[in-house]
């Protein structure tokens, strides 16, 4: 049931829909240098599209599962559900380096959907109501974005309806979040926690 969609943000109207083969479960996407890159969950296949037309251009392979994808302007950054993020060359698809995401008490597992914003990697943590702010240099957790109660649990139809989507609109400096099976996309503003 996976598809790649271009939607009108203000209304949610689908402007373009590219269905994936029924054997593929679509996961993280990112756009870099005019190409859109999409992961699949367990198929170990990535798909490259023309970002403007959404026409498929090629495929690539990676090891492990595909959970989230972003870029830092130079490399694709992939999460696979562990505490490790991989930096990948977008031409050869070779792993250039890895970072282990951690706090002072140990590794942070279940890194999911990713987004790169203002020199930090943002990552959903599977089944958590918060987003990690990660240093791309060394994997250190720089802070947390607490989204507890953003989409109330009483409105969810399944325990799988979790926070699971981050997008950053650099031109308007706005951060958007959503979740699996959530009917809305939320624009959020980051504020410091009162002391």
CSV table of C-alpha atoms in Angstrom, one decimal:
chain,number,residue,atom,x,y,z
A,1,UNK,CA,0.0,0.0,0.0
A,2,UNK,CA,3.0,2.3,-0.2
A,3,UNK,CA,3.2,5.3,-2.5
A,4,UNK,CA,5.2,8.4,-3.1
A,5,UNK,CA,3.0,11.5,-3.1
A,6,UNK,CA,3.3,15.2,-3.8
A,7,UNK,CA,0.6,17.0,-1.8
A,8,UNK,CA,-0.6,20.5,-1.5
A,9,UNK,CA,0.4,21.3,2.0
A,10,UNK,CA,-2.5,23.7,2.9
A,11,UNK,CA,-5.3,21.3,1.9
A,12,UNK,CA,-3.7,17.8,1.8
A,13,UNK,CA,-4.9,17.4,-1.8
A,14,UNK,CA,-2.8,14.8,-3.7
A,15,UNK,CA,-1.2,16.4,-6.7
A,16,UNK,CA,0.8,13.4,-7.9
A,17,UNK,CA,0.9,9.8,-6.7
A,18,UNK,CA,3.5,7.2,-7.7
A,19,UNK,CA,2.6,3.7,-6.3
A,20,UNK,CA,5.3,1.4,-5.2
A,21,UNK,CA,5.3,-2.3,-6.2
A,22,UNK,CA,3.1,-4.2,-3.8
A,23,UNK,CA,6.2,-6.1,-2.6
A,24,UNK,CA,7.8,-2.9,-1.3
A,25,UNK,CA,7.2,-1.0,1.9
A,26,UNK,CA,8.2,2.6,1.4
A,27,UNK,CA,10.1,4.4,4.1
A,28,UNK,CA,12.3,7.5,4.4
A,29,UNK,CA,12.8,10.0,1.6
A,30,UNK,CA,15.0,13.0,1.0
A,31,UNK,CA,15.8,15.3,-1.9
A,32,UNK,CA,19.4,16.1,-2.9
A,33,UNK,CA,20.7,17.8,-6.0
A,34,UNK,CA,17.4,17.4,-8.0
A,35,UNK,CA,16.9,13.8,-7.1
A,36,UNK,CA,14.5,12.2,-4.6
A,37,UNK,CA,15.9,9.1,-2.8
A,38,UNK,CA,13.5,6.7,-1.1
A,39,UNK,CA,14.2,3.7,1.1
A,40,UNK,CA,12.2,0.5,1.5
A,41,UNK,CA,11.9,-1.1,4.9
A,42,UNK,CA,13.1,-4.7,4.6
A,43,UNK,CA,13.7,-5.0,0.8
A,44,UNK,CA,17.2,-3.4,1.0
A,45,UNK,CA,16.3,-1.5,-2.2
A,46,UNK,CA,16.4,2.3,-2.5
A,47,UNK,CA,14.7,4.1,-5.4
A,48,UNK,CA,16.0,7.3,-7.0
A,49,UNK,CA,13.5,9.6,-8.7
A,50,UNK,CA,13.7,12.8,-10.6
A,51,UNK,CA,12.6,15.3,-7.9
A,52,UNK,CA,10.5,17.4,-10.3
A,53,UNK,CA,8.6,14.7,-12.3
A,54,UNK,CA,8.8,11.9,-9.7
A,55,UNK,CA,9.8,9.6,-12.6
A,56,UNK,CA,12.0,6.7,-11.3
A,57,UNK,CA,15.6,6.9,-12.5
A,58,UNK,CA,17.4,4.0,-10.9
A,59,UNK,CA,17.7,1.8,-7.8
A,60,UNK,CA,20.4,1.1,-5.3
A,61,UNK,CA,21.2,-1.5,-2.6
A,62,UNK,CA,22.1,-1.2,1.1
A,63,UNK,CA,22.4,-3.6,4.0
A,64,UNK,CA,20.0,-3.9,6.8
A,65,UNK,CA,16.6,-2.2,7.1
A,66,UNK,CA,15.7,1.2,5.8
A,67,UNK,CA,13.9,3.4,8.4
A,68,UNK,CA,14.8,7.0,7.8
A,69,UNK,CA,16.7,9.1,5.3
A,70,UNK,CA,18.0,12.7,5.1
A,71,UNK,CA,21.1,14.5,3.8
A,72,UNK,CA,23.6,17.1,5.0
A,73,UNK,CA,24.1,18.6,1.5
A,74,UNK,CA,26.9,16.2,0.7
A,75,UNK,CA,25.9,12.7,1.9
A,76,UNK,CA,22.7,10.7,2.4
A,77,UNK,CA,22.2,9.8,6.0
A,78,UNK,CA,20.4,6.6,6.7
A,79,UNK,CA,18.9,5.1,9.9
A,80,UNK,CA,18.1,1.4,10.2
A,81,UNK,CA,16.4,1.2,13.6
A,82,UNK,CA,19.6,0.9,15.6
A,83,UNK,CA,21.7,3.6,17.3
A,84,UNK,CA,24.0,3.9,14.2
A,85,UNK,CA,23.5,6.4,11.4
A,86,UNK,CA,25.3,5.8,8.1
A,87,UNK,CA,26.6,8.6,5.8
A,88,UNK,CA,26.4,7.4,2.2
A,89,UNK,CA,27.9,8.7,-1.0
A,90,UNK,CA,24.9,9.6,-3.2
A,91,UNK,CA,26.7,8.6,-6.4
A,92,UNK,CA,28.3,5.3,-5.4
A,93,UNK,CA,26.0,4.5,-2.5
A,94,UNK,CA,29.0,3.4,-0.5
A,95,UNK,CA,29.1,4.0,3.3
A,96,UNK,CA,31.5,6.9,3.9
A,97,UNK,CA,31.3,6.9,7.7
A,98,UNK,CA,29.1,5.9,10.6
A,99,UNK,CA,28.2,7.6,13.9
A,100,UNK,CA,26.8,6.0,17.0
A,101,UNK,CA,24.1,8.1,18.6
A,102,UNK,CA,24.3,8.3,22.4
A,103,UNK,CA,23.7,10.2,25.6
A,104,UNK,CA,26.0,10.2,28.6
A,105,UNK,CA,24.2,7.0,29.7
A,106,UNK,CA,24.6,5.0,26.5
A,107,UNK,CA,23.4,4.4,22.9
A,108,UNK,CA,20.0,5.7,21.7
A,109,UNK,CA,18.2,2.8,19.8
A,110,UNK,CA,15.2,2.9,17.5
A,111,UNK,CA,16.3,5.9,15.4
A,112,UNK,CA,13.6,6.2,12.8
A,113,UNK,CA,12.6,9.1,10.5
A,114,UNK,CA,15.4,11.7,10.0
A,115,UNK,CA,15.6,15.3,8.9
A,116,UNK,CA,18.7,17.6,8.7
A,117,UNK,CA,18.0,21.1,10.1
A,118,UNK,CA,20.5,23.9,10.9
A,119,UNK,CA,23.5,21.7,11.3
A,120,UNK,CA,21.7,19.0,13.4
A,121,UNK,CA,20.2,15.7,12.5
A,122,UNK,CA,16.6,15.3,13.9
A,123,UNK,CA,15.4,11.8,14.5
A,124,UNK,CA,12.1,10.3,15.6
A,125,UNK,CA,12.6,7.6,18.2
A,126,UNK,CA,10.3,4.7,17.4
A,127,UNK,CA,7.4,4.6,20.0
A,128,UNK,CA,8.5,7.8,21.7
A,129,UNK,CA,6.8,11.2,21.7
A,130,UNK,CA,10.1,13.1,21.2
A,131,UNK,CA,12.6,13.9,18.6
A,132,UNK,CA,16.4,13.6,19.2
A,133,UNK,CA,18.6,16.5,18.2
A,134,UNK,CA,21.9,14.8,17.1
A,135,UNK,CA,25.4,16.2,16.3
A,136,UNK,CA,26.4,14.9,12.9
A,137,UNK,CA,30.0,15.1,13.9
A,138,UNK,CA,30.0,12.6,16.7
A,139,UNK,CA,26.4,11.3,17.4
A,140,UNK,CA,26.0,13.2,20.7
A,141,UNK,CA,22.5,14.0,21.7
A,142,UNK,CA,22.3,17.8,21.8
A,143,UNK,CA,18.8,17.9,23.2
A,144,UNK,CA,15.2,16.7,22.8
A,145,UNK,CA,12.1,18.0,21.2
A,146,UNK,CA,9.2,17.0,23.4
A,147,UNK,CA,6.0,16.4,21.4
A,148,UNK,CA,4.0,14.6,24.1
A,149,UNK,CA,0.3,15.0,23.4
A,150,UNK,CA,0.6,16.7,20.0
A,151,UNK,CA,-1.8,14.1,18.5
A,152,UNK,CA,-3.7,12.7,21.5
A,153,UNK,CA,-3.5,9.0,22.1
A,154,UNK,CA,-7.3,8.8,22.5
A,155,UNK,CA,-7.6,9.8,18.8
A,156,UNK,CA,-5.3,7.0,17.5
A,157,UNK,CA,-6.7,3.8,16.2
A,158,UNK,CA,-3.7,1.6,16.9
A,159,UNK,CA,-0.5,1.5,19.0
A,160,UNK,CA,1.3,1.8,15.7
A,161,UNK,CA,0.0,5.3,15.1
A,162,UNK,CA,3.1,6.9,16.4
A,163,UNK,CA,5.1,10.1,15.8
A,164,UNK,CA,7.0,9.3,12.6
A,165,UNK,CA,7.6,12.1,10.2
A,166,UNK,CA,9.8,15.2,10.1
A,167,UNK,CA,10.3,17.8,7.3
A,168,UNK,CA,12.1,21.0,7.3
A,169,UNK,CA,11.2,23.8,4.9
A,170,UNK,CA,14.5,25.8,4.8
A,171,UNK,CA,13.1,28.6,2.6
A,172,UNK,CA,10.4,29.4,5.2
A,173,UNK,CA,12.4,28.1,8.2
A,174,UNK,CA,9.5,25.9,9.4
A,175,UNK,CA,9.5,22.5,10.9
A,176,UNK,CA,6.7,20.1,10.1
A,177,UNK,CA,5.9,16.8,11.9
A,178,UNK,CA,3.3,14.0,11.5
A,179,UNK,CA,2.9,10.3,12.4
A,180,UNK,CA,1.9,7.0,11.0
A,181,UNK,CA,-1.8,7.2,10.1
A,182,UNK,CA,-2.1,10.7,11.5
A,183,UNK,CA,-4.7,12.8,9.6
A,184,UNK,CA,-2.7,16.0,10.1
A,185,UNK,CA,0.7,17.5,9.6
A,186,UNK,CA,1.7,19.9,12.3
A,187,UNK,CA,3.9,23.0,11.9
A,188,UNK,CA,5.8,23.4,15.2
A,189,UNK,CA,8.0,26.1,16.7
A,190,UNK,CA,10.9,25.1,18.9
A,191,UNK,CA,11.0,26.9,22.2
A,192,UNK,CA,13.3,26.4,25.2
A,193,UNK,CA,12.0,24.5,28.2
A,194,UNK,CA,11.3,26.9,31.1
A,195,UNK,CA,13.9,26.6,33.8
